[in-house]
XYZ file of C-alpha atoms in Angstrom:
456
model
C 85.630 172.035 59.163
C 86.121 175.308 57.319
C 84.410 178.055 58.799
C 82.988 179.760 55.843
C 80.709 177.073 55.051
C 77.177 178.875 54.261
C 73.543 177.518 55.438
C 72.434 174.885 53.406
C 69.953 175.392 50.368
C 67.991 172.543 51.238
C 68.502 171.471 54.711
C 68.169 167.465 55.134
C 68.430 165.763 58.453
C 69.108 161.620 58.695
C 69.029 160.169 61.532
C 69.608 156.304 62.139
C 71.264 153.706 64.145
C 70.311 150.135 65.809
C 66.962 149.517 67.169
C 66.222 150.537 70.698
C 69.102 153.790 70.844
C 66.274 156.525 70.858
C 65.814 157.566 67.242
C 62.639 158.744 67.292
C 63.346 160.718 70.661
C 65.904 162.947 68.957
C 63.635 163.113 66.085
C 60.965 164.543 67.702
C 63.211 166.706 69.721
C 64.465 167.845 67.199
C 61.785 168.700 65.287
C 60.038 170.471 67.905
C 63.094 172.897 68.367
C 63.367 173.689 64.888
C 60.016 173.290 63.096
C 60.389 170.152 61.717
C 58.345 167.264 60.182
C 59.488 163.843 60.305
C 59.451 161.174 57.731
C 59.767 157.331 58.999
C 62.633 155.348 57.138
C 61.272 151.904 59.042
C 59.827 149.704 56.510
C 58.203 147.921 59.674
C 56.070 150.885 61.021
C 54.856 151.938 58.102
C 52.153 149.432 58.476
C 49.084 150.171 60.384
C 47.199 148.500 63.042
C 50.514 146.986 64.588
C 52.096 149.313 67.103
C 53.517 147.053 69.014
C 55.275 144.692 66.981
C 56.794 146.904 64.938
C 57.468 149.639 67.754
C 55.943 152.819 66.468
C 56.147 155.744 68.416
C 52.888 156.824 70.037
C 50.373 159.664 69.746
C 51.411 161.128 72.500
C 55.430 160.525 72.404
C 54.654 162.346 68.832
C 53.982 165.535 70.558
C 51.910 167.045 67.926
C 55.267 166.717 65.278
C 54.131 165.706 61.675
C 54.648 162.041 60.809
C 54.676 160.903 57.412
C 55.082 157.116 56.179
C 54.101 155.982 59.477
C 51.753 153.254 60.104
C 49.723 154.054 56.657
C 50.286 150.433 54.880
C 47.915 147.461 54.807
C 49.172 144.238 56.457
C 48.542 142.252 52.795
C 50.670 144.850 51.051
C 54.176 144.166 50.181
C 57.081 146.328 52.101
C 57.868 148.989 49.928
C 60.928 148.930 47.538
C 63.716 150.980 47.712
C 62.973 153.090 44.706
C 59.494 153.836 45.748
C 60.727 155.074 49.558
C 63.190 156.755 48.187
C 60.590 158.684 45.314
C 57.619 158.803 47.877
C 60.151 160.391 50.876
C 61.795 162.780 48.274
C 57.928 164.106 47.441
C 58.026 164.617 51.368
C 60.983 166.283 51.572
C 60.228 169.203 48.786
C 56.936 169.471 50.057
C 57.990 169.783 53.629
C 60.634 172.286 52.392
C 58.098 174.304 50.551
C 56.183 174.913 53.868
C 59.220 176.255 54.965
C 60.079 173.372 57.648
C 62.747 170.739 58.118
C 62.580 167.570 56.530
C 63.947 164.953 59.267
C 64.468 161.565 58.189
C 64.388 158.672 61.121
C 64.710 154.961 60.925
C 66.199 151.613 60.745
C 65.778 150.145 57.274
C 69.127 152.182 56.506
C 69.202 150.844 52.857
C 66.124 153.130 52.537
C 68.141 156.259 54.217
C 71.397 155.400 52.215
C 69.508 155.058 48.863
C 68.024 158.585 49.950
C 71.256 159.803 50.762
C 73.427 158.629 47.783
C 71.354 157.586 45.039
C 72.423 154.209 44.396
C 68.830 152.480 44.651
C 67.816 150.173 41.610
C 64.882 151.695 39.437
C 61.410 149.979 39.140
C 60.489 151.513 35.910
C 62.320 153.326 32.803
C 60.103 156.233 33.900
C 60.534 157.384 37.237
C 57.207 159.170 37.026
C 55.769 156.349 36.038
C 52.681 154.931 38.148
C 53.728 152.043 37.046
C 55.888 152.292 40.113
C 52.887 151.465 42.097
C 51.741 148.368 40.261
C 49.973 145.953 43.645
C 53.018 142.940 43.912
C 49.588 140.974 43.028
C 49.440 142.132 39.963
C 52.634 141.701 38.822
C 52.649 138.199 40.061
C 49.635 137.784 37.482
C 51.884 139.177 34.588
C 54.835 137.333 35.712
C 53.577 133.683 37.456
C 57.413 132.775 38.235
C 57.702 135.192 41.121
C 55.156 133.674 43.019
C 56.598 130.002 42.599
C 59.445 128.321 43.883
C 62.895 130.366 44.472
C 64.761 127.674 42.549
C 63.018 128.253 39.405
C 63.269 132.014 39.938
C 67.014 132.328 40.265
C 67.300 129.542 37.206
C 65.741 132.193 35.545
C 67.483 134.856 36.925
C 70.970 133.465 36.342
C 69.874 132.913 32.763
C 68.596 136.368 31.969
C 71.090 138.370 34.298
C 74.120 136.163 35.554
C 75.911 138.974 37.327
C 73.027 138.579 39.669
C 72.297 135.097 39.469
C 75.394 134.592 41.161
C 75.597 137.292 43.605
C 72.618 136.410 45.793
C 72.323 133.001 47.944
C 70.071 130.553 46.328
C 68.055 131.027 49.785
C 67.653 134.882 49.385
C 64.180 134.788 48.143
C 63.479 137.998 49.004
C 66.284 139.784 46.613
C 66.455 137.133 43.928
C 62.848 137.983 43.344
C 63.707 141.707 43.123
C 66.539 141.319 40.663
C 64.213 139.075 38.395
C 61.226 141.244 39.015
C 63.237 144.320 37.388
C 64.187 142.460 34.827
C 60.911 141.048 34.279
C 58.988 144.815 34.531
C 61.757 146.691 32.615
C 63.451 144.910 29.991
C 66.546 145.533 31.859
C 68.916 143.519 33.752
C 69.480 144.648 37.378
C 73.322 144.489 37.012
C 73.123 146.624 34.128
C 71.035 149.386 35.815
C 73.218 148.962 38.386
C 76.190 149.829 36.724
C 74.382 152.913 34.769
C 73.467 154.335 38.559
C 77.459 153.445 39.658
C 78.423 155.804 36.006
C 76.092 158.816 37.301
C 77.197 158.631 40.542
C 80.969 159.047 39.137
C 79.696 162.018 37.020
C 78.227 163.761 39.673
C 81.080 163.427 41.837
C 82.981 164.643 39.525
C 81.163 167.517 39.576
C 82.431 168.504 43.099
C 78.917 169.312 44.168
C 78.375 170.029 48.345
C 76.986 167.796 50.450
C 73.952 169.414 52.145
C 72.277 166.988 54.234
C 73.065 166.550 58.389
C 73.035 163.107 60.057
C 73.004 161.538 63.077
C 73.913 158.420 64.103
C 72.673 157.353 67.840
C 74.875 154.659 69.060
C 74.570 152.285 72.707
C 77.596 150.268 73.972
C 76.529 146.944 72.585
C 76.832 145.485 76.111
C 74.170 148.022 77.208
C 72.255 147.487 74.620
C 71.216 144.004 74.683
C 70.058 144.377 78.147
C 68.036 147.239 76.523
C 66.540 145.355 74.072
C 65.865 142.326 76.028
C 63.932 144.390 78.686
C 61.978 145.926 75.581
C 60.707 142.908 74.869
C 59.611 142.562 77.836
C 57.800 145.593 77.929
C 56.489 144.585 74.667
C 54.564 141.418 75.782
C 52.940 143.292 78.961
C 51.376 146.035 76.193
C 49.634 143.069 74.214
C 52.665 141.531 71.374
C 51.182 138.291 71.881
C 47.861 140.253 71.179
C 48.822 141.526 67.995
C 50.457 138.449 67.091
C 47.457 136.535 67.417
C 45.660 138.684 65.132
C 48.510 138.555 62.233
C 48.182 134.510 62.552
C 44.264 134.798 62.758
C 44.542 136.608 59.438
C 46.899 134.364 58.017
C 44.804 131.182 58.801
C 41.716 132.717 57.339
C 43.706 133.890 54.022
C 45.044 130.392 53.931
C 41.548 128.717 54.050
C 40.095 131.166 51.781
C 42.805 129.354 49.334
C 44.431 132.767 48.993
C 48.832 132.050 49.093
C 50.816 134.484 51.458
C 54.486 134.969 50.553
C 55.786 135.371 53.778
C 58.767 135.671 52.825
C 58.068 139.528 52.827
C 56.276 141.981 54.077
C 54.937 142.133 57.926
C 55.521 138.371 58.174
C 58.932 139.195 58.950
C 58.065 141.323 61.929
C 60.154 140.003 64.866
C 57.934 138.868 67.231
C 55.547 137.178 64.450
C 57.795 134.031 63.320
C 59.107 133.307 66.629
C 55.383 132.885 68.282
C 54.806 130.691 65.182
C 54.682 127.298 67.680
C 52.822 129.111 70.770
C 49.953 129.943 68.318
C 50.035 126.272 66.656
C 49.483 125.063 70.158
C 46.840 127.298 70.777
C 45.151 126.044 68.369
C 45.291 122.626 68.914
C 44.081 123.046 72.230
C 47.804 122.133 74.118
C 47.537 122.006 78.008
C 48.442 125.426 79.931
C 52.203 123.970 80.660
C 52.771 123.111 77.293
C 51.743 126.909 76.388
C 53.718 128.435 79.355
C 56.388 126.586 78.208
C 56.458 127.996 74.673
C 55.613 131.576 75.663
C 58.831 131.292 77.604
C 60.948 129.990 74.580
C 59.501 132.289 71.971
C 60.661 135.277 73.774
C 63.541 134.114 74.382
C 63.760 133.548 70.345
C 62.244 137.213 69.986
C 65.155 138.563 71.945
C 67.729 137.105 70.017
C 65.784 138.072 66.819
C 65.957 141.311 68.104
C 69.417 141.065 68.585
C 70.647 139.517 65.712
C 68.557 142.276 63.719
C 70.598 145.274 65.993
C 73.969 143.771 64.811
C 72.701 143.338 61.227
C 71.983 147.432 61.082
C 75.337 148.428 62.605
C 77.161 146.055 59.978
C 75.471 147.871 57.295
C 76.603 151.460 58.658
C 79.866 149.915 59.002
C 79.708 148.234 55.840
C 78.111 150.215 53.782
C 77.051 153.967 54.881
C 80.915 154.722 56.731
C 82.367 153.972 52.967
C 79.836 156.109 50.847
C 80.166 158.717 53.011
C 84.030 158.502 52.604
C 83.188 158.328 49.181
C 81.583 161.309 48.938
C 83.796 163.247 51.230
C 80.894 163.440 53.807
C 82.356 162.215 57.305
C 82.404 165.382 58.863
C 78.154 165.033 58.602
C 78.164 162.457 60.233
C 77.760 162.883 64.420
C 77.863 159.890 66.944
C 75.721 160.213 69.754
C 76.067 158.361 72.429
C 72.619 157.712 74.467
C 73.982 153.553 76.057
C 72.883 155.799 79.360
C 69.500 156.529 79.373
C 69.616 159.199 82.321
C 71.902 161.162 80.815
C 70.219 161.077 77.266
C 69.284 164.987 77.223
C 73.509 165.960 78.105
C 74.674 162.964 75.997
C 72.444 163.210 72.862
C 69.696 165.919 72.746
C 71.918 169.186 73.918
C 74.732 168.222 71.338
C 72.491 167.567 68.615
C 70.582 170.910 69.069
C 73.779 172.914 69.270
C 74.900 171.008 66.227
C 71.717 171.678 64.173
C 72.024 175.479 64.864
C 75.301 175.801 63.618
C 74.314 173.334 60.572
C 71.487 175.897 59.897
C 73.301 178.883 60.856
C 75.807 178.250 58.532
C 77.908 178.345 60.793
C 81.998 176.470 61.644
C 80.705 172.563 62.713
C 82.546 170.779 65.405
C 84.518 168.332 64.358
C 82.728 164.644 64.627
C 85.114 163.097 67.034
C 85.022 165.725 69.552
C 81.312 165.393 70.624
C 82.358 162.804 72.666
C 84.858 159.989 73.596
C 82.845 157.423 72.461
C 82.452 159.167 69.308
C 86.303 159.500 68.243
C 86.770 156.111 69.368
C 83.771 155.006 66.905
C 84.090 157.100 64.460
C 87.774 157.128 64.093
C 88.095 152.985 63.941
C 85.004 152.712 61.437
C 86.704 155.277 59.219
C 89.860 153.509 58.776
C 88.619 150.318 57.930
C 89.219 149.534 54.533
C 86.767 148.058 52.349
C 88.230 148.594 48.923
C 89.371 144.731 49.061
C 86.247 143.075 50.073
C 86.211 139.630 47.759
C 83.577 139.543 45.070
C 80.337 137.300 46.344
C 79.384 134.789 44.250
C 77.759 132.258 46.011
C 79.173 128.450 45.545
C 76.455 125.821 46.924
C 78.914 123.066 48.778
C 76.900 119.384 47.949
C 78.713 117.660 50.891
C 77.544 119.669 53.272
C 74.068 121.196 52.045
C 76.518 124.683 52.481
C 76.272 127.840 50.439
C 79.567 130.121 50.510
C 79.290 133.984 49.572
C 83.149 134.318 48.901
C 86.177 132.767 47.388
C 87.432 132.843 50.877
C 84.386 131.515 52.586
C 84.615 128.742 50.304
C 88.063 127.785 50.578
C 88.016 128.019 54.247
C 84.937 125.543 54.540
C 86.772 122.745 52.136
C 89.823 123.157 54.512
C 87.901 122.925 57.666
C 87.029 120.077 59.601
C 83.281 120.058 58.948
C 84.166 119.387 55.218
C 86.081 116.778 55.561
C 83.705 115.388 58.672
C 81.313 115.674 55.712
C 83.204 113.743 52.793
C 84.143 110.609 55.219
C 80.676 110.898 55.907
C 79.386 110.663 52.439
C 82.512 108.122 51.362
C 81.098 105.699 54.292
C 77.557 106.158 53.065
C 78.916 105.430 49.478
C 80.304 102.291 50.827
C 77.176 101.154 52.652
C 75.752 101.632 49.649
C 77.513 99.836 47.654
C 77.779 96.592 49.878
C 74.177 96.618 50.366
C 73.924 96.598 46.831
C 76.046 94.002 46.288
C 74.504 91.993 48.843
C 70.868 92.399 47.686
C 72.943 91.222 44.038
C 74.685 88.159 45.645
C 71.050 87.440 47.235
C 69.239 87.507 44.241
C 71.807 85.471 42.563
C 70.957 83.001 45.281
C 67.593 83.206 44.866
C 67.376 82.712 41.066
C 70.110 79.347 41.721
C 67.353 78.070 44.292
C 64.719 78.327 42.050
């Protein structure tokens, strides 16, 4: 990297990576060293009242640092959209600026950090300063009824109003087929359509050659390691009272649900790992199930919790393989973009907090910044794989809903794939023996009839 490079107008650090790599650690470490507040990117912790579940980092582990966006939402409020982080978090960020800190941005909802990052988050209103912004989900539920019904009738309507997006999400994607008709439904403007208008701006304004400014890091764990790390803090988890704080979600639940009032859990802290999976230990609970039966459950649902928690680990390093790795090639921004590597926890301080301080001083500094791969060998090897990957060719999804098989395929290639493979065709000899069962059951209830009506 050039070593003329001046200190940056308005400093910005990211920081992100799976769950369970030490995020908020460095975050805090960081801060402290170089007077910074931090500003949680987790949609998770941002609500209140649920440490535990949703793993927010404690008074104490806080050490007196500045949190913002952290545990400061009601459990019957919707998660935030993207558009509102990202305008909330940029308020932050000047403000934190203007008290002459650094603005330090830590989570794992990376769509949040990469809409931050790049600008490519869909609006919610034609006015960004509009309050409108804020409108409770209730509310717009009132204006609109169809987003609180039944997705099928939502993304009827959707592919009707905006088809680019009616056939881009799966019919199951509740979740983001409600977003893409709520825009429409707020703004008067199709989510594709915005969409593009943001993709037209962003070509401008790279165009424009402007710098990039902002710092991140991304802390990384040998998957191997990891796992074991994540099963052990789930562990951990149920000795400091999950089931606990489970128990109270569900207790809320059930009394919402008798007071007639209809949770969309679809959204939200209903999709907390932890909460779904102790869905059955909780039902037995309450129907009074015998102490094996309950022991029994405990013992699957975690089991279920750690694979959640797995499954949700993979998800966020697919989307910074995916999706931040390209923008940042995009915007000619790899050499921001540090791999730490912290898969040993007693050598965290050599292996992530000493390299990311000497890194932040020379970021601040203005000073010559070390090339990426050479913080480490896991680094290059990372770093230098992800970055070649080419995603220029990725096949456009439009889902395709396979009848035989009760199968929804994202891609032309999924697609063809599953009507060449041998669950396909398992399926149609299926179906073409159920066709004729049906058919000489048919004819046999005819032939008896006929019989019946000659006996008569």
């Amino acid at each position: 990297m050039s070593s003329n490079r001046q200190s940056p107008k308005e400093p910005l650090v990211a920081i992100m990576g799976t769950t369970g790599t030490g995020k908020s650690d460095l975050a805090v470490d960081l801060a402290v060293r170089f007077n910074g507040e931090i500003i949680n990117a987790d949609a998770m912790q941002m609500y209140r009242g649920l440490p535990i579940i949703t793993n927010q980092i404690s008074d104490e582990e806080q050490r007196g640092i500045p949190h913002h966006l952290l545990a400061m939402v009601d459990v019957d409020e919707p998660t935030w959209t993207v558009s509102v982080f990202v305008r909330e978090a940029s308020k932050l960020i000047r403000e934190i600026r203007s008290r002459g800190k650094l603005p330090i941005v830590v989570g794992g909802t990376h769509y949040y950090i990469s809409s931050l990052l790049f600008g490519n988050s869909l609006v919610d209103s034609p006015d960004e300063n509009d309050e409108s912004t804020f409108t409770a989900q209730l509310e717009i539920e009132k204006m609109h009824p169809i987003l609180a019904g039944p997705t099928e009738n939502m993304l009827e309507k959707l592919k009707e109003v905006d088809p680019v997006m009616g056939a881009r999400w799966h019919p199951e994607d509740r979740r983001k087929i409600k977003r893409s008709l709520e825009i429409f439904l707020t703004t008067g403007k199709r989510a594709s359509d915005i969409y593009q208008e943001q993709q037209r701006a962003k070509g401008a304004a790279d165009s424009e050659n402007t710098s990039w400014d902002a710092l991140m890091f991304w802390v990384y764990a040998n998957p191997d390691i990891l796992k074991e790390r994540l099963e052990k803090r789930v562990d951990k988890m149920e000795q400091n009272g999950l089931i606990g704080e489970v128990r109270t979600l569900h207790e809320h639940l059930r009394m919402k649900t008798a007071a007639g009032v209809e949770v969309d859990r679809t959204r939200g802290i209903w999709q907390s790992i932890g909460f779904k999976q102790f869905e059955s230990f909780l039902l037995a609970e309450d129907n009074g199930e015998d102490i094996n039966t309950l022991d029994k459950l405990k013992v699957e649902n975690m089991e279920l919790t750690k694979i959640a928690t797995r499954q949700y680990a993979r998800y966020q390093l697919r989307w910074l393989r995916l999706k931040t790795i390209p923008e940042l090639k995009h915007h000619g921004a790899l050499d921001y973009l540090y791999l730490l590597d912290s898969s040993l926890a007693s050598d965290f301080a050599p292996n992530v907090l000493i390299p990311a301080s000497n890194i932040m001083e020379a970021y601040l500094d203005g000073c010559a910044l070390p090339k990426p791969a050479s913080v480490s060998k896991t680094a290059k090897e990372v770093l230098s794989t992800y970055a070649a990957q080419d995603t220029s060719n990725k096949p456009k999804a439009e889902a395709r809903l396979c009848e035989v098989c009760n199968m929804t395929l994202q891609t032309e290639d999924q697609w063809n794939k599953h009507v060449n493979g041998q669950r396909h065709r398992r399926g149609l000899k299926h179906k073409s023996r159920t066709a004729l069962m049906a058919t000489h059951q048919a004819k046999a209830a005819q032939a008896e009839d006929t019989e019946t009506a000659i006996e008569s």
